[in-house]
CSV table of C-alpha atoms and ligand atoms in Angstrom, one decimal:
chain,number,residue,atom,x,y,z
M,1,UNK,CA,44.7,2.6,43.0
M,2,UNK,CA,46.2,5.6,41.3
M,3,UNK,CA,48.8,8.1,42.7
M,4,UNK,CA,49.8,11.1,41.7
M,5,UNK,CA,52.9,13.4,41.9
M,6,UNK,CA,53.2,17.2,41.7
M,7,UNK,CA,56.2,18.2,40.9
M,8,UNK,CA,57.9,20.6,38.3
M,9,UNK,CA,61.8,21.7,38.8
M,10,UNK,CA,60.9,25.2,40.4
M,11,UNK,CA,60.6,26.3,43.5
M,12,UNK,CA,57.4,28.1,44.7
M,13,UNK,CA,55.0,26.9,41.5
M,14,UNK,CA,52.1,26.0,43.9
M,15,UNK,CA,53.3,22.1,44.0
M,16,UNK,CA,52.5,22.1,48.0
M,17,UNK,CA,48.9,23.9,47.6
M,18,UNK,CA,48.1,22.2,44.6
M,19,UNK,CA,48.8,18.6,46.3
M,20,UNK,CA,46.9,19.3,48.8
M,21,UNK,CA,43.9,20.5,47.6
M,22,UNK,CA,43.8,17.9,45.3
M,23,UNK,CA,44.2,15.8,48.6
M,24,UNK,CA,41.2,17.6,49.8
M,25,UNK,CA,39.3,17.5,47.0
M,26,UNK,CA,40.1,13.3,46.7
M,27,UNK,CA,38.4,13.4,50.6
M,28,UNK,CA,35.3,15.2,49.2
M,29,UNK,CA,34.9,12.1,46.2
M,30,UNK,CA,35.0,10.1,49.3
M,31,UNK,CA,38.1,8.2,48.5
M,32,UNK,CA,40.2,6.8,50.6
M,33,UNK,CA,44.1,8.9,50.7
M,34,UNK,CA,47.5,8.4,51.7
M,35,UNK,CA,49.3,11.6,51.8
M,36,UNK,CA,53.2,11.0,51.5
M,37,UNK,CA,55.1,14.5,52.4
M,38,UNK,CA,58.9,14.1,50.8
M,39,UNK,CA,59.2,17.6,51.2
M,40,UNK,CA,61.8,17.6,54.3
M,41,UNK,CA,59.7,21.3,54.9
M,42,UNK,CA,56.9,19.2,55.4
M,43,UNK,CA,54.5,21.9,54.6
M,44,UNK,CA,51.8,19.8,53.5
M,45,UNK,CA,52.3,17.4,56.3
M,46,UNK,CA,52.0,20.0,58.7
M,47,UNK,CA,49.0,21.7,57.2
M,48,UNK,CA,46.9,18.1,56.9
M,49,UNK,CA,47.8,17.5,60.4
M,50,UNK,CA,46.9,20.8,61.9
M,51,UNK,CA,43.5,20.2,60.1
M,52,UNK,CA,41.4,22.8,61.7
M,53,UNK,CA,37.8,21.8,60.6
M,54,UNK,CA,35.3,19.0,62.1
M,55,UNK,CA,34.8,16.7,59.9
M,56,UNK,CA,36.0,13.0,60.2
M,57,UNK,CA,36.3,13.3,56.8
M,58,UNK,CA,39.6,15.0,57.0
M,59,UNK,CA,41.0,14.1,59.8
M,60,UNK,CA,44.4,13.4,59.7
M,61,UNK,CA,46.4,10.3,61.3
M,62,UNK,CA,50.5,10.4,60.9
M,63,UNK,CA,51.4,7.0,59.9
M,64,UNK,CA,55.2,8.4,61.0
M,65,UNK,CA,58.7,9.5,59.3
M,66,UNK,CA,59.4,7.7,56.1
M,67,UNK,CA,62.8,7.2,57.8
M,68,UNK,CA,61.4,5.7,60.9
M,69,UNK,CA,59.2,3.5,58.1
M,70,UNK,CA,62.2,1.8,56.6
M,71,UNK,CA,63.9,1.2,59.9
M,72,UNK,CA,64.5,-2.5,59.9
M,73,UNK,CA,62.8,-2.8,63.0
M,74,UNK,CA,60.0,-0.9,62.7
M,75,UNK,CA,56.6,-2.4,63.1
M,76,UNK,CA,56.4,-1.9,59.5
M,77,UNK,CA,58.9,-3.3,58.1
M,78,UNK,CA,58.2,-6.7,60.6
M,79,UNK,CA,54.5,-6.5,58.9
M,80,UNK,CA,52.4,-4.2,60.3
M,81,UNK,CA,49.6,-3.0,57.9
M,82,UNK,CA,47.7,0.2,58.5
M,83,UNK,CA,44.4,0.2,58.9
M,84,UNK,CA,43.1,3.6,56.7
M,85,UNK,CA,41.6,6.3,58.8
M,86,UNK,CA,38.2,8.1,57.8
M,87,UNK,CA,40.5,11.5,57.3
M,88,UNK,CA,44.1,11.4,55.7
M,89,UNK,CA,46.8,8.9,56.6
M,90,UNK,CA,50.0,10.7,56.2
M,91,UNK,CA,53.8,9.9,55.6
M,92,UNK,CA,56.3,12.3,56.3
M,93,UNK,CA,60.0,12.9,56.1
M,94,UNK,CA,61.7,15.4,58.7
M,95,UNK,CA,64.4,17.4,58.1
M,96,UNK,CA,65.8,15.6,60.8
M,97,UNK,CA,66.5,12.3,59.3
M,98,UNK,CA,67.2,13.1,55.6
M,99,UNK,CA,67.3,10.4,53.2
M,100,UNK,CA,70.2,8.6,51.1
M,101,UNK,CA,70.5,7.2,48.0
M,102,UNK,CA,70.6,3.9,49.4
M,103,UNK,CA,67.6,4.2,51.1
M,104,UNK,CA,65.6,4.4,47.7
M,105,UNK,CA,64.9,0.8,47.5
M,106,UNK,CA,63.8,0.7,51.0
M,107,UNK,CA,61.6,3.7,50.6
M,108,UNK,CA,60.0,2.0,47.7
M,109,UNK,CA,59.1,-1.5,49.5
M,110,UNK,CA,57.8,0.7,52.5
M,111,UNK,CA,55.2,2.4,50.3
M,112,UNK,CA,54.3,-1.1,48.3
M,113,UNK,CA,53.4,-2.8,52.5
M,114,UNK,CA,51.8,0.5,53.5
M,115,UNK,CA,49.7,0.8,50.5
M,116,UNK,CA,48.6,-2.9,49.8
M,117,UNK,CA,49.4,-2.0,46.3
M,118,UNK,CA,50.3,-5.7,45.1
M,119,UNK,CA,47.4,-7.1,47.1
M,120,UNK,CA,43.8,-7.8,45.5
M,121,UNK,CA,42.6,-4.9,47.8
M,122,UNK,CA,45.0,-2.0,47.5
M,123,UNK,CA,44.6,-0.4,51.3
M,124,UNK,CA,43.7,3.2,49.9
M,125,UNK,CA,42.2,4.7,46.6
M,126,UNK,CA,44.8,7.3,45.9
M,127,UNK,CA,48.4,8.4,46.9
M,128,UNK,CA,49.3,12.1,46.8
M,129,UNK,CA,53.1,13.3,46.7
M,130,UNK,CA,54.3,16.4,47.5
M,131,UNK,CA,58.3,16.6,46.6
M,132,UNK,CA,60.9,19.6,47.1
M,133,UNK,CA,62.2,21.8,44.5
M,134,UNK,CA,65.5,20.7,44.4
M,135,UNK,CA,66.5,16.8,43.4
M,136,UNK,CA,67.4,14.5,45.8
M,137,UNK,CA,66.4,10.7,47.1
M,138,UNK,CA,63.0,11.3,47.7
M,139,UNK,CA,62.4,12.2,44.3
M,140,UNK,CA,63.6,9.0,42.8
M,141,UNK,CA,61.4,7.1,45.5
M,142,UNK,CA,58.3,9.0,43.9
M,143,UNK,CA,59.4,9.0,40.4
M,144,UNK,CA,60.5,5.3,40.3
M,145,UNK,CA,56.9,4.8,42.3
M,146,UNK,CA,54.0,7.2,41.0
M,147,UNK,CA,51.7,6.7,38.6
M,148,UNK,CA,50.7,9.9,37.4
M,149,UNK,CA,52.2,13.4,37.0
M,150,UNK,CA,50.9,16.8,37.2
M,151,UNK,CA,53.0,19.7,36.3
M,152,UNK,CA,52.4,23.5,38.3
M,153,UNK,CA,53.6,25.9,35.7
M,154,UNK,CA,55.3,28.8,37.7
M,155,UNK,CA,53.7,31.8,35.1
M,156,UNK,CA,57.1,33.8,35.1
M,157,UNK,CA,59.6,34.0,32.1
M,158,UNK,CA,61.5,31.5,33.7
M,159,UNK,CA,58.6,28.8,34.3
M,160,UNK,CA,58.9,27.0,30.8
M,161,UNK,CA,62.4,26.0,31.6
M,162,UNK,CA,61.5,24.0,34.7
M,163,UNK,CA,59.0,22.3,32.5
M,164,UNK,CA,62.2,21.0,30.4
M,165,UNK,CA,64.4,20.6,33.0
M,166,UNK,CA,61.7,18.2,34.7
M,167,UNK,CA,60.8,16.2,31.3
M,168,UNK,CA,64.4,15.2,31.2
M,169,UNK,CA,64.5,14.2,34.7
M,170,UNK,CA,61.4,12.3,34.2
M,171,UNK,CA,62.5,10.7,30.9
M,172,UNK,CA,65.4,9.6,33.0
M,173,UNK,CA,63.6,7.7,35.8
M,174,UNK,CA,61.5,6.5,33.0
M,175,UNK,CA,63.8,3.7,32.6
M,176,UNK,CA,63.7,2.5,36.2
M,177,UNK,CA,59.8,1.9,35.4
M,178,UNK,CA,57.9,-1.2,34.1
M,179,UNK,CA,55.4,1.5,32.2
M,180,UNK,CA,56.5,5.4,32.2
M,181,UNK,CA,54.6,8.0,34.2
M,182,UNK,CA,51.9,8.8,33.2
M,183,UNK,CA,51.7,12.9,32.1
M,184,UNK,CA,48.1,14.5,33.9
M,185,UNK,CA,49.2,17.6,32.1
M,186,UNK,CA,51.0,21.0,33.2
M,187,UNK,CA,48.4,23.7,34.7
M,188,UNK,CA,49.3,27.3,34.7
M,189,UNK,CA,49.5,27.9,38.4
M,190,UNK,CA,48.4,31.0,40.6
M,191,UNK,CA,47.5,32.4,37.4
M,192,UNK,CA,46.5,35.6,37.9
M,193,UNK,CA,45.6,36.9,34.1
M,194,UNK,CA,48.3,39.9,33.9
M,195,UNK,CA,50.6,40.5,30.7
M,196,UNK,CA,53.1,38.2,31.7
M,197,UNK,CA,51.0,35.5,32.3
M,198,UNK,CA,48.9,35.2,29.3
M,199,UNK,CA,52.4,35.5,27.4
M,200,UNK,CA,54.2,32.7,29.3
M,201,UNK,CA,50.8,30.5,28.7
M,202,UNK,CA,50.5,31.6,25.2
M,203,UNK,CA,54.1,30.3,24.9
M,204,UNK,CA,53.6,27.1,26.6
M,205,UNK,CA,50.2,26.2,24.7
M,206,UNK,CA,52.2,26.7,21.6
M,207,UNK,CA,55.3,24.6,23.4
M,208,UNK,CA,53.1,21.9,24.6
M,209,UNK,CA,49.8,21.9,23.0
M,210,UNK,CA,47.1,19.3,25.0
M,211,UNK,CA,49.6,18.7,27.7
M,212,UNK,CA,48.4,22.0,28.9
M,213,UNK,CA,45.4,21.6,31.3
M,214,UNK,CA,42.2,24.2,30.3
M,215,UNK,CA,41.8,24.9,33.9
M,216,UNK,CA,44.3,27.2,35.5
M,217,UNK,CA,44.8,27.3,39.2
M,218,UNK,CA,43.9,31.0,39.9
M,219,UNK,CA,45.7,33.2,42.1
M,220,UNK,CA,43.1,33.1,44.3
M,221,UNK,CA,43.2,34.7,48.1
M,222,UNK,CA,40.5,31.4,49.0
M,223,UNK,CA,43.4,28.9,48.4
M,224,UNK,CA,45.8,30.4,50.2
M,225,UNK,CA,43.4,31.3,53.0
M,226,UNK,CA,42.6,27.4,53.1
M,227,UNK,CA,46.4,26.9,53.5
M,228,UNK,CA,46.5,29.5,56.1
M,229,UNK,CA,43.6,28.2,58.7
M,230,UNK,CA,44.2,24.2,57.1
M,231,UNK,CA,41.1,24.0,55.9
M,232,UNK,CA,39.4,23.0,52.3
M,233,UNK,CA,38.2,26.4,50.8
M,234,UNK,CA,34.8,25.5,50.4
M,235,UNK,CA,34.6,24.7,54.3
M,236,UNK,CA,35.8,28.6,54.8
M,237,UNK,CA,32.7,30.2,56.1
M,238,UNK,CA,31.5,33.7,54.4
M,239,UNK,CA,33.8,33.6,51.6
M,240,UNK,CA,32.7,35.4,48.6
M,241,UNK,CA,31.4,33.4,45.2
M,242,UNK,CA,32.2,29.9,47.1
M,243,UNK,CA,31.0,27.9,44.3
M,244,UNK,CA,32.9,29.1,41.9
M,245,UNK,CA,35.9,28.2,43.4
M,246,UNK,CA,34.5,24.9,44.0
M,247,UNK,CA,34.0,24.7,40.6
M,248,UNK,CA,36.9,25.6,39.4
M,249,UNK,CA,38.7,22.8,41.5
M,250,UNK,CA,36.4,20.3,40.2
M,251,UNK,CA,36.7,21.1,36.3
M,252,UNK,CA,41.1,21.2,36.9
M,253,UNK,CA,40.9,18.2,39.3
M,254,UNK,CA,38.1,15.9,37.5
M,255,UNK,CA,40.3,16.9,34.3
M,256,UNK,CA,43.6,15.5,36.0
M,257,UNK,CA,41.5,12.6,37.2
M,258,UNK,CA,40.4,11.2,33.5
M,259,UNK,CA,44.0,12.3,32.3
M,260,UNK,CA,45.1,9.8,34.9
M,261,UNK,CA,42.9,7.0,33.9
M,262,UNK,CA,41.2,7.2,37.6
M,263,UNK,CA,37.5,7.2,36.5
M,264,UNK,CA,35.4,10.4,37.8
M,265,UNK,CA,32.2,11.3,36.5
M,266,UNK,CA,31.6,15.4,38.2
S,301,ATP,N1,46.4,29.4,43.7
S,301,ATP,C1,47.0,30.2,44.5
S,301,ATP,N2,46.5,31.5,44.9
S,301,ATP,C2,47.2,32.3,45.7
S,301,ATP,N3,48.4,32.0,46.2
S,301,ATP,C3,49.0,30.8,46.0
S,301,ATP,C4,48.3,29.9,45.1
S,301,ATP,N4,49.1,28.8,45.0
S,301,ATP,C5,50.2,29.0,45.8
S,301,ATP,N5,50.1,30.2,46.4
S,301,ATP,C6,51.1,30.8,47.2
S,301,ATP,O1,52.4,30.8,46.6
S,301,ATP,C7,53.4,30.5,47.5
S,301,ATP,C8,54.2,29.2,46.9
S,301,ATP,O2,53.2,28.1,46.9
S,301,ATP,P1,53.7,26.7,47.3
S,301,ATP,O3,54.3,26.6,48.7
S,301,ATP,O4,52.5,25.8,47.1
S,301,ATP,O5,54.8,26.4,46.2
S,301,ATP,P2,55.8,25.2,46.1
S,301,ATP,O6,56.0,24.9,44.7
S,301,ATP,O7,55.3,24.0,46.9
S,301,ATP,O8,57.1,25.8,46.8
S,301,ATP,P3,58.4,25.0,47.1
S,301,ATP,O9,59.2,24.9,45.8
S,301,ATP,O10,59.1,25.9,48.2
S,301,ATP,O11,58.0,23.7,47.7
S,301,ATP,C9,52.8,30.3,48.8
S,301,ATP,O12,52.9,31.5,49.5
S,301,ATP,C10,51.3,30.0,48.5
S,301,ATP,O13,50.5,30.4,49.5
S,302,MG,MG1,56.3,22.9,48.3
């Protein structure tokens, strides 16, 4: 079992619609996926939930509120195990109950019972995060927790710098970790081609050489259509050049897969 954190220090770099068309995209390899929202916004909660389409396979089943989770008396914490649904089983945190720093450790054991991830048979095939902009709590439950990294690249002047601020904050979870996360690379998000974008990826290629995924992930009106109706964009009907965007997907996400060590043959 491999999970997998998006995340970069900069708000509105495509973390939520990259997580959760990677989360899609996981469904269509037929694997089995535990979405955990720590975005108090809960965007991606809400746009797995409201799942608009008909197929089982991405159907979506709350498991509840992280903070409900790590209630002491919980059925979870007394030992109940989910059983994982043909669609997405998701965690969430609402605005409502925001989490503390002392509710790290919790968090942490919550997602180790949930997932089965220290018995023979993990309970799911991948975890997906999706984590706020700004630090807090839930960010040292992911990065203390995660596996695997992937970096959106916000494509104005300003984008490179989250990339630093976020390697520090990684480097400094690092030592909270048995083995440090693992980097999938840093994709140029909603990359659109224009003059400032092929100067802020020229820059970053030179900056950070093969950390930099080939693939972008275009600025494309599909993915933010699929967002919009909460549906996977090849499941959109009539849209123009489908397969292509299909493609695309495949080549960034099969990419972030190997860099992950999370076998995938396309
Ligand atoms: N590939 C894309 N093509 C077109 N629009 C996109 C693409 N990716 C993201 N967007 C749009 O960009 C905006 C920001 O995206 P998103 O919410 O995924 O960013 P975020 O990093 O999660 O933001 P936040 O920091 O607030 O959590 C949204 O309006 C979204 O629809
Ligand atoms: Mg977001």
């Amino acid at each position: 079992m491999k999970s997998y954190i998006f995340f970069v220090s900069k708000g509105g770099a495509a973390k939520t619609t990259l997580a959760v068309h990677f989360a899609w995209f996981l469904r269509k390899l037929e694997r089995r996926v535990l979405f955990v929202d720590l975005d108090p916004q809960a965007n991606a909660a809400n746009i797995l939930t409201r799942y608009a389409g008909k197929e089982a396979a991405y159907k979506p089943n709350t498991l509840g509120d992280m903070a409900d989770i790590i209630d002491p008396d919980s059925p979870w914490t007394k030992g109940k195990r989910p059983v994982p649904s043909t669609g997405f089983d998701i965690v969430r945190v609402s605005t409502a109950a925001v989490l503390e720093d002392s509710d790290v450790d919790d968090a942490i054991a919550a997602l180790d019972h949930i997932s089965g991830i220290s018995e023979p048979e993990p309970l799911y095939d991948n975890v997906v995060f999706d984590l706020a902009p700004t630090f807090s709590a839930h960010h040292a439950i992911a990065l203390v927790w995660a596996d695997n990294l992937v970096m959106p690249l916000d494509m104005s002047s300003s984008g490179i710098d989250g990339v630093d601020i976020t390697d520090a904050t990684v480097e400094s979870f690092n030592k909270f970790r048995t083995t440090p996360l693992v980097d999938c690379g840093i994709v140029a998000a909603r990359y659109d081609g224009n003059t400032t974008h092929k100067a802020v990826l020229e820059e970053a290629k030179m900056r950070h050489r093969d950390r930099m995924l080939s693939m972008p992930f275009h600025d494309r009106e599909a993915f933010q259509r699929g967002i919009a109706q909460c549906i996977p964009p090849w499941q959109i009907p009539e849209q123009r050049d489908k397969r292509a965007r299909t493609a695309e997907l495949q080549t960034l996400f099969g990419d972030i897969l190997e860099r992950g060590g999370d076998g995938y043959e396309a």
